[in-house]
Amino acid sequence: MQFSTRTVTNLSLLTAVSIVLTRVFAVAVPISGHTVLRLSFGEIPVMLAGVLFGPLPGALTGAAADLIGYFINPFGGPFFPGFTISAALTGLLAGLMLGRAKSYTWKQMGMMVAVNDLLTSVVLNTIWLVMLYQLDARIVLPTRIAARLVTIPIYTVVLVLIAQAYRKYSR
């Protein structure tokens, strides 16, 4: 698959924005001495890449943002490839569910964000944290679920507004 210069530029910008939102403008919530919850908006550009450009560009954006972001600022933890898989899946799922659709409803975007966040952030990232730090999932999971109940509506609104603006601008 070949990407146009415009697509590569857009994906690079989304990767950079994701890194800044995840690594600079994030709040860490430690439990048992480990950062088990990081509140940020870094997933929004990755999902946006999937929605606007398709599943493969979304996955590449997520993986690149995680890998490059880790080397710029490890955020206090060791490298763990599971988080890179989760980041890639975030873009992939967005692309599979809504990628390159001509239009979509708020409900469709909300469902995409909810499914995506629950699978990657709640399920997979909790598994990675339990594996990495030998934590009890019953302690970590409630905090992660509560955070997602707050972020899902915010992500949905931001994604719809930005995707609509991008499509209007890129015509």
Coordinates of C-alpha atoms in Angstrom, one line a residue:
M1 CA 0.0 0.0 0.0
Q2 CA 1.4 3.4 -0.9
F3 CA 0.6 6.6 0.9
S4 CA 0.5 10.0 -0.6
T5 CA 2.8 12.8 0.6
R6 CA -0.3 14.5 2.1
T7 CA -1.3 11.3 4.0
V8 CA 2.2 10.7 5.4
T9 CA 2.3 14.4 6.5
N10 CA -1.0 14.2 8.2
L11 CA -0.1 10.9 9.9
S12 CA 3.2 12.4 11.1
L13 CA 1.4 15.4 12.5
L14 CA -1.1 13.1 14.3
T15 CA 1.7 11.0 15.7
A16 CA 3.5 14.1 17.0
V17 CA 0.3 15.5 18.6
S18 CA -0.4 12.1 20.2
I19 CA 3.2 12.0 21.7
V20 CA 2.8 15.5 23.1
L21 CA -0.7 14.8 24.5
T22 CA 0.5 11.5 26.0
R23 CA 3.9 12.3 27.2
V24 CA 3.7 16.0 28.2
F25 CA 0.1 16.9 28.9
A26 CA -0.8 13.8 31.0
V27 CA -1.7 13.1 34.6
A28 CA -0.3 10.0 36.2
V29 CA -2.3 8.2 38.9
P30 CA -0.1 5.8 40.9
I31 CA -1.5 2.8 42.7
S32 CA 0.8 0.6 44.9
G33 CA 3.8 2.7 43.8
H34 CA 3.2 2.1 40.0
T35 CA 1.6 4.3 37.4
V36 CA -1.4 2.3 36.5
L37 CA -3.5 5.1 35.1
R38 CA -2.4 7.9 32.8
L39 CA -5.1 10.4 31.9
S40 CA -4.3 12.1 28.6
F41 CA -5.9 12.8 25.2
G42 CA -3.1 11.0 23.3
E43 CA -5.5 8.4 22.0
I44 CA -7.6 10.9 20.1
P45 CA -5.1 11.6 17.3
V46 CA -4.5 7.8 16.9
M47 CA -8.3 7.1 16.6
L48 CA -8.5 10.1 14.2
A49 CA -5.8 8.6 12.0
G50 CA -7.9 5.4 11.8
V51 CA -11.2 7.2 11.1
L52 CA -9.7 9.6 8.5
F53 CA -7.2 7.3 6.7
G54 CA -8.2 3.7 7.5
P55 CA -7.1 0.8 9.7
L56 CA -3.4 0.4 8.6
P57 CA -2.5 4.1 8.8
G58 CA -4.3 4.2 12.2
A59 CA -2.3 1.2 13.5
L60 CA 1.0 2.7 12.2
T61 CA 0.2 6.0 13.9
G62 CA -0.5 4.3 17.2
A63 CA 2.6 2.1 17.1
A64 CA 4.8 5.0 16.0
A65 CA 3.4 7.4 18.7
D66 CA 4.0 4.8 21.4
L67 CA 7.5 3.8 20.3
I68 CA 8.8 7.3 19.5
G69 CA 7.1 8.7 22.6
Y70 CA 8.7 6.1 24.8
F71 CA 12.2 7.0 23.6
I72 CA 11.5 10.7 24.1
N73 CA 9.9 10.4 27.6
P74 CA 9.4 6.9 29.1
F75 CA 7.0 8.3 31.7
G76 CA 8.6 6.5 34.5
G77 CA 8.2 2.9 33.4
P78 CA 10.0 0.2 31.4
F79 CA 9.3 -0.5 27.8
F80 CA 6.7 -3.2 27.4
P81 CA 5.6 -4.2 23.8
G82 CA 2.0 -4.9 25.0
F83 CA 1.4 -1.2 25.2
T84 CA 2.6 -0.7 21.7
I85 CA 0.2 -3.5 20.6
S86 CA -2.6 -1.6 22.4
A87 CA -1.7 1.7 20.8
A88 CA -1.6 0.1 17.3
L89 CA -5.0 -1.6 18.0
T90 CA -6.5 1.7 19.0
G91 CA -5.9 3.1 15.5
L92 CA -6.7 -0.2 13.8
L93 CA -10.0 -0.6 15.5
A94 CA -11.0 3.0 14.7
G95 CA -10.2 2.4 11.1
L96 CA -12.0 -0.9 10.9
M97 CA -15.1 0.5 12.5
L98 CA -15.4 3.9 10.9
G99 CA -12.4 4.2 8.6
R100 CA -12.9 6.4 5.6
A101 CA -16.6 6.5 6.0
K102 CA -18.2 9.3 4.1
S103 CA -20.3 10.2 7.2
Y104 CA -21.1 8.8 10.6
T105 CA -23.4 9.7 13.4
W106 CA -22.5 10.7 17.0
K107 CA -23.8 7.3 18.1
Q108 CA -21.5 5.5 15.7
M109 CA -18.5 7.5 16.8
G110 CA -19.5 7.0 20.5
M111 CA -19.7 3.2 19.9
M112 CA -16.4 3.1 18.2
V113 CA -14.7 5.1 21.1
A114 CA -16.5 2.9 23.7
V115 CA -15.5 -0.4 22.1
N116 CA -12.0 0.8 21.4
D117 CA -11.4 2.2 24.8
L118 CA -12.9 -0.8 26.6
L119 CA -10.9 -3.3 24.6
T120 CA -7.5 -1.5 24.6
S121 CA -7.5 0.7 27.7
V122 CA -9.6 -1.3 30.1
V123 CA -8.9 -5.0 29.1
L124 CA -5.5 -5.1 27.3
N125 CA -3.7 -2.4 29.2
T126 CA -5.0 -3.8 32.5
I127 CA -3.6 -7.2 31.5
W128 CA -0.3 -5.6 30.6
L129 CA -0.1 -3.7 33.9
V130 CA -0.9 -6.9 35.9
M131 CA 1.8 -8.8 34.0
L132 CA 4.4 -6.1 34.3
Y133 CA 4.0 -5.1 37.9
Q134 CA 2.3 -8.2 39.4
L135 CA -0.6 -6.1 40.6
D136 CA -4.1 -7.4 41.6
A137 CA -6.5 -6.7 38.7
R138 CA -9.3 -6.2 41.2
I139 CA -7.5 -3.1 42.5
V140 CA -6.4 -1.7 39.2
L141 CA -9.6 -2.3 37.2
P142 CA -12.1 -0.1 39.0
T143 CA -9.9 3.0 38.6
R144 CA -9.4 2.3 35.0
I145 CA -13.1 1.8 34.3
A146 CA -14.0 5.0 36.2
A147 CA -11.5 6.9 34.1
R148 CA -13.0 5.6 30.9
L149 CA -16.5 6.5 31.9
V150 CA -15.2 10.1 31.9
T151 CA -13.0 10.0 28.8
I152 CA -15.4 8.2 26.4
P153 CA -17.8 11.1 26.1
I154 CA -15.0 13.6 25.8
Y155 CA -13.2 11.6 23.2
T156 CA -16.4 11.2 21.2
V157 CA -17.2 14.9 21.1
V158 CA -13.6 15.9 20.2
L159 CA -13.3 13.2 17.5
V160 CA -16.6 14.1 15.8
L161 CA -15.8 17.8 15.8
I162 CA -12.2 17.4 14.5
A163 CA -13.2 14.7 11.9
Q164 CA -16.0 16.9 10.6
A165 CA -13.7 20.0 10.4
Y166 CA -10.9 18.0 8.7
R167 CA -13.3 16.6 6.1
K168 CA -14.7 20.1 5.4
Y169 CA -11.2 21.6 5.1
S170 CA -9.8 18.8 2.9
R171 CA -12.4 19.0 0.2

